[in-house]
CSV table of C-alpha atoms and ligand atoms in Angstrom, one decimal:
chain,number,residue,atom,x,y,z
A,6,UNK,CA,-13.7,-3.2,37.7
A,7,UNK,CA,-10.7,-0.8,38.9
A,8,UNK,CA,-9.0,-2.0,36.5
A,9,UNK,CA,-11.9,-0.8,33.6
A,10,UNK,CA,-12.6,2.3,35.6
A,11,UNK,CA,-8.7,3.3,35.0
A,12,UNK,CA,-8.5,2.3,31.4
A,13,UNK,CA,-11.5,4.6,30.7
A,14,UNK,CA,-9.8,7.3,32.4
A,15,UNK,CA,-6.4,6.7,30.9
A,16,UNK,CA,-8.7,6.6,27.5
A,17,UNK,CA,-10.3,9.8,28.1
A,18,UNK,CA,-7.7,12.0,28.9
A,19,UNK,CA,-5.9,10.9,25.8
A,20,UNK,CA,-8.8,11.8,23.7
A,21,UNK,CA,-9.1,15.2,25.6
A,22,UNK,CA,-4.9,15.3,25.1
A,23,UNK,CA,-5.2,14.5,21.1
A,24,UNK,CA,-8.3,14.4,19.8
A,25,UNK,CA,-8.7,10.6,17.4
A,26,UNK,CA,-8.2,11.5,13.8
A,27,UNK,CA,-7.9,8.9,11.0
A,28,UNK,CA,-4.4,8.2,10.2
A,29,UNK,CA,-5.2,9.1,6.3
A,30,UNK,CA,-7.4,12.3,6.0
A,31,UNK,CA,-7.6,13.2,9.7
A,32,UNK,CA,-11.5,12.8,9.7
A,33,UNK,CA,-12.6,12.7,13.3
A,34,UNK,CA,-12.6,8.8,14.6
A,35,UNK,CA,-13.8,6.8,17.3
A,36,UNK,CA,-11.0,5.5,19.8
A,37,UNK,CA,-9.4,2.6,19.2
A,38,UNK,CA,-9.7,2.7,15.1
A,39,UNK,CA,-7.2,3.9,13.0
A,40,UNK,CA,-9.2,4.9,9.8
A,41,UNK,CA,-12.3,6.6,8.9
A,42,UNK,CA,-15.5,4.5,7.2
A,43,UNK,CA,-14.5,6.2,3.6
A,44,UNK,CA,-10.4,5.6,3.6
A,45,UNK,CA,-11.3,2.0,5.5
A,46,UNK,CA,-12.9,1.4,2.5
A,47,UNK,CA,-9.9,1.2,0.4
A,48,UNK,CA,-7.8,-0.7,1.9
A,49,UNK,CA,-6.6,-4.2,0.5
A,50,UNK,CA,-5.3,-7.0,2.7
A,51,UNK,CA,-2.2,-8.8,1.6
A,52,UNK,CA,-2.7,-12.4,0.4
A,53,UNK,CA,-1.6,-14.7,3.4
A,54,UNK,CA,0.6,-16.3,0.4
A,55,UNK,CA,4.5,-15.8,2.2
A,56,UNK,CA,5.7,-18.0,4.9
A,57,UNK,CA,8.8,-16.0,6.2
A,58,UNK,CA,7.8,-12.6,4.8
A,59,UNK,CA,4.7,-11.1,5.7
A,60,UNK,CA,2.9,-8.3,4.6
A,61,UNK,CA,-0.5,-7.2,6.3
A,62,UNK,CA,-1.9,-4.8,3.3
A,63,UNK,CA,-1.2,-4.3,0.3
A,64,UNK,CA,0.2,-0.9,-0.5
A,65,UNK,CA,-1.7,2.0,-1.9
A,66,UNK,CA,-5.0,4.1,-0.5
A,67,UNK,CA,-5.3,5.1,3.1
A,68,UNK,CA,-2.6,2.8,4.2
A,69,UNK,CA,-0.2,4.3,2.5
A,70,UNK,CA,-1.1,8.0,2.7
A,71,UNK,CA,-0.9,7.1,6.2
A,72,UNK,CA,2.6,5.8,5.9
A,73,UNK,CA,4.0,8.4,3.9
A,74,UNK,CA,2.3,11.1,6.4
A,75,UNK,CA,4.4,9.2,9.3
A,76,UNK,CA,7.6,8.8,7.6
A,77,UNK,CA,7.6,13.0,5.7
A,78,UNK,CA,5.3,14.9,8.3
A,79,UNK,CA,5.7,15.4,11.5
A,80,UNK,CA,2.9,13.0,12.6
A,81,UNK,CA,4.8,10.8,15.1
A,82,UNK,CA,1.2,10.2,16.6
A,83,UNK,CA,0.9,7.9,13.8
A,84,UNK,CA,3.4,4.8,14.9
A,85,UNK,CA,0.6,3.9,17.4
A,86,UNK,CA,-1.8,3.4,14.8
A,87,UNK,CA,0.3,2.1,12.1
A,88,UNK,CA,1.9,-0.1,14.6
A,89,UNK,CA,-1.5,-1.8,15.0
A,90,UNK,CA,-2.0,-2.2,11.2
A,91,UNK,CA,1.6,-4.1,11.2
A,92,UNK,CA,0.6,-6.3,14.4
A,93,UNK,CA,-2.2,-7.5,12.0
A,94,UNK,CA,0.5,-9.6,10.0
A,95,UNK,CA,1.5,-11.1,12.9
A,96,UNK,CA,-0.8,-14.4,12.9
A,97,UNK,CA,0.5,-14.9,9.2
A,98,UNK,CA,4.0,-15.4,10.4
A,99,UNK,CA,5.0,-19.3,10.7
A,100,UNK,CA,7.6,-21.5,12.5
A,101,UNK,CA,9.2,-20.5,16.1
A,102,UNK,CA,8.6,-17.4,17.8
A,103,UNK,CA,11.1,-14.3,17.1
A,104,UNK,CA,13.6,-14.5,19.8
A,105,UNK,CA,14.7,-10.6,18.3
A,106,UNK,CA,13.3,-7.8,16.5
A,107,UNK,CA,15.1,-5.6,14.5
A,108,UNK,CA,14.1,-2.8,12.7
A,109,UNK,CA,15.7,-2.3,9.2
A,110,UNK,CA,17.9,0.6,9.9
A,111,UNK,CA,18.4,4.3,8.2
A,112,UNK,CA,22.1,5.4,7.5
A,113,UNK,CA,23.1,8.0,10.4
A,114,UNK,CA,22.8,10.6,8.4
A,115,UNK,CA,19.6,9.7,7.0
A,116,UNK,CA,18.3,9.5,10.6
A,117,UNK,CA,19.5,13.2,11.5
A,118,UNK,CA,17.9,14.4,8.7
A,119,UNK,CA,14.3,12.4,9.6
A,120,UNK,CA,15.0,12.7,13.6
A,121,UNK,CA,13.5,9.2,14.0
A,122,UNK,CA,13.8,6.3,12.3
A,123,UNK,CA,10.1,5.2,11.7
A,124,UNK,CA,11.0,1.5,11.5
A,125,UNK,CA,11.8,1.5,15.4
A,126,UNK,CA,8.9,2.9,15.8
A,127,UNK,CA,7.1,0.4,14.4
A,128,UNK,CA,9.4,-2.5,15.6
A,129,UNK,CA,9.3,-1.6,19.4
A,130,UNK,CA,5.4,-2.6,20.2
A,131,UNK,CA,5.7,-5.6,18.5
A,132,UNK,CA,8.7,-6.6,20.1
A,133,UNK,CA,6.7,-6.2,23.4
A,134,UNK,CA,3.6,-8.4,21.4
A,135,UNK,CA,6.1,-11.4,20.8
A,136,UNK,CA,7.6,-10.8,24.1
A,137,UNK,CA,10.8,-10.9,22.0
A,138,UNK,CA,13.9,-8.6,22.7
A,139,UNK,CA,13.7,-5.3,20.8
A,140,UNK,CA,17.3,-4.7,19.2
A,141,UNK,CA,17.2,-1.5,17.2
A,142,UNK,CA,20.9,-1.3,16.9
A,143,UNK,CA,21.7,-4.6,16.2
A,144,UNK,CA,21.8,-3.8,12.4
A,145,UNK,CA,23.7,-0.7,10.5
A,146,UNK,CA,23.3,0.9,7.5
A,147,UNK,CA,26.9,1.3,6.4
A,148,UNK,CA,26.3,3.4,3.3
A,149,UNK,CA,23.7,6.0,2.5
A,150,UNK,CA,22.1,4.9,-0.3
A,151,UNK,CA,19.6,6.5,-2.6
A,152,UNK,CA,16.2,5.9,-1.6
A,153,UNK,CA,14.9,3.0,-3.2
A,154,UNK,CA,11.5,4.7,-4.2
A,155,UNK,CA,14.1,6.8,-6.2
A,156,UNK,CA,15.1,3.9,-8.2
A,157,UNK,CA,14.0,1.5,-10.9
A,158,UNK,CA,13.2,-2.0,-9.6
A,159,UNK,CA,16.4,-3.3,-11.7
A,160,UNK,CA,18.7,-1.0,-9.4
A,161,UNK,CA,17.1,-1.4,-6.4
A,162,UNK,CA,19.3,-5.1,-5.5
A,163,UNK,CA,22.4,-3.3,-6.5
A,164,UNK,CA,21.6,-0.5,-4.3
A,165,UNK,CA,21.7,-2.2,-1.0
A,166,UNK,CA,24.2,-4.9,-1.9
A,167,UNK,CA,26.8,-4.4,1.2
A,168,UNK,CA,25.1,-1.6,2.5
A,169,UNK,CA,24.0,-3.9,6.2
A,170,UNK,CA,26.2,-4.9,8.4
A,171,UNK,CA,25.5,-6.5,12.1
A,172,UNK,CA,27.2,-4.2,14.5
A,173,UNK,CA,29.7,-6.0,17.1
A,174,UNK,CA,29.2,-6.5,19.3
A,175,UNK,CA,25.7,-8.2,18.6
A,176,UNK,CA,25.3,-11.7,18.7
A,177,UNK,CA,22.8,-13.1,16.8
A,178,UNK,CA,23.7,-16.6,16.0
A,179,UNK,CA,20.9,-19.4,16.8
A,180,UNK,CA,19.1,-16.6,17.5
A,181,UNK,CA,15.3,-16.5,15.2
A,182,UNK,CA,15.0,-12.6,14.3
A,183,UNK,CA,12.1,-11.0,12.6
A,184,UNK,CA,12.6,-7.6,10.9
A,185,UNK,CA,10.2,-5.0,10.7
A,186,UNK,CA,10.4,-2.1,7.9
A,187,UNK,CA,7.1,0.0,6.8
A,188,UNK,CA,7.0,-0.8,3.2
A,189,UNK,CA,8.1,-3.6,0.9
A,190,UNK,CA,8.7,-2.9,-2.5
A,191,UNK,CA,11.3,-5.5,-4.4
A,192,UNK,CA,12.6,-6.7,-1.3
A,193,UNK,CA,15.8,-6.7,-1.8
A,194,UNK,CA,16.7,-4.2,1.3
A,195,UNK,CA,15.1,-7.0,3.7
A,196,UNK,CA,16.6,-10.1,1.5
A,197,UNK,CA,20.1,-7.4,2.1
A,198,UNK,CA,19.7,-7.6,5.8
A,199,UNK,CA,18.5,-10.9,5.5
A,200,UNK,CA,22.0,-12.1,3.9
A,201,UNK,CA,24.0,-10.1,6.8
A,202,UNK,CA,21.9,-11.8,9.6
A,203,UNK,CA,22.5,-15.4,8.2
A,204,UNK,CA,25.9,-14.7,7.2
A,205,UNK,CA,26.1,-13.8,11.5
A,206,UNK,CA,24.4,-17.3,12.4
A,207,UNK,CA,20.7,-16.4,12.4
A,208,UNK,CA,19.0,-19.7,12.8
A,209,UNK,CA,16.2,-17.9,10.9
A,210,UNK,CA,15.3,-14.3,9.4
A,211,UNK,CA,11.5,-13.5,8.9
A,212,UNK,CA,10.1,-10.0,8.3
A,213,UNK,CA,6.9,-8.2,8.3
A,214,UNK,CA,6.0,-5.1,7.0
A,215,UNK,CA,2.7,-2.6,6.8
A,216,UNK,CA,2.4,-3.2,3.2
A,217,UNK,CA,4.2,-4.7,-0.2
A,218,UNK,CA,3.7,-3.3,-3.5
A,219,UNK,CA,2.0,-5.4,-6.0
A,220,UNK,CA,4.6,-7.8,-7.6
A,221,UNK,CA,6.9,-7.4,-4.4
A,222,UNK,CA,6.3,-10.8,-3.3
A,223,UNK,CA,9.4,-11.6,-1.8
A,224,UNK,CA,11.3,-15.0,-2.8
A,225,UNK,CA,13.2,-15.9,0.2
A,226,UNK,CA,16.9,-16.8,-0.5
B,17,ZN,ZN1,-10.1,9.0,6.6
């Protein structure tokens, strides 16, 4: 009953702090959704077809003006919601639990320019959901590539071919690590971290992401 009493509290002063807006067109909400009745209406759930890399939505609609709000606008009160959109792909994921989480990370400069990396944003609350360890440096983007939404799907591989590297003094052999990265499009940046984490000893890589693009589905390695 305390326990209620100060969760309603806690509730209500965040609603009084930021009023709940959806995530897509900033309609007022109810706590504790993330999208208006209209933009709820188009989204699409990924098929539960991927064993090691899971997608919760399909990209496109409200889920992914809501992404590209987070990532461009300064709307960092988005990772909370979009981080409950990713958690929804979390039942699809098969085999052991994560022992790590790493989120897929932008090239230093990258990051200066954004100020945040939305990927650890994303990566942090569902480290605490797997009670796994959250390891947002554990990965490093060694060249700043173009973004891949810049690129045609033929040079998107090439792209990121040596652009990950693990960063000593991590450790990730026997270890099972799930990334995390907002959108999937080809794949081939996770299948590039992927490569670098089993190269290190992973005893398995898994990912999960917000939402793939149609024809992303990713063939694991
Ligand atoms: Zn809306």
């Amino acid at each position: 009953m305390l326990y209620a009493f100060a969760s309603l509290t806690t509730d209500l002063a965040a609603a009084i702090l930021s009023p709940a807006t959806c995530a897509a067109c900033s309609t007022s909400i109810a706590m504790r959704t993330v999208f208006c009745s209209a933009c709820a209406a188009s989204i699409v759930f990924a098929p539960d077809d991927e064993a090691n890399h899971v997608a919760a939505f399909m990209y496109g609609g409200a889920v992914a003006e809501a992404i590209t709000a987070f990532k461009y606008t300064p709307r960092a009160d988005l990772a909370r919601p979009l981080a409950d959109l990713l958690a929804r792909g979390l039942p699809r994921l098969r085999g052991a639990s994560p022992h790590v989480v790493i989120p897929v990370p932008l090239h230093p400069s990258r990051l200066a320019e954004r100020g945040f990396n939305q990927s650890a944003l994303l990566a942090r609350p569902i480290a605490r959901a797997l009670d796994a360890t959250f390891a947002p440096l554990a990965l490093m983007r060694t060249r700043n590539t173009p973004r891949q939404a810049s690129l045609d799907r033929s040079s998107r591989a090439w792209n990121v071919d040596g652009a990950f590297r693990v960063r000593p003094p991590y450790r990730v052999q026997g270890a099972h690590i799930l990334l995390v990265d907002d959108v999937r499009t080809t794949g081939s940046t996770i299948a590039a971290c992927e490569g670098v984490l089993r190269e290190a000893g992973a005893a398995s890589v898994r990912s999960l992401v917000i939402a793939r693009t149609d024809g992303s589905k990713h063939d694991a390695p």
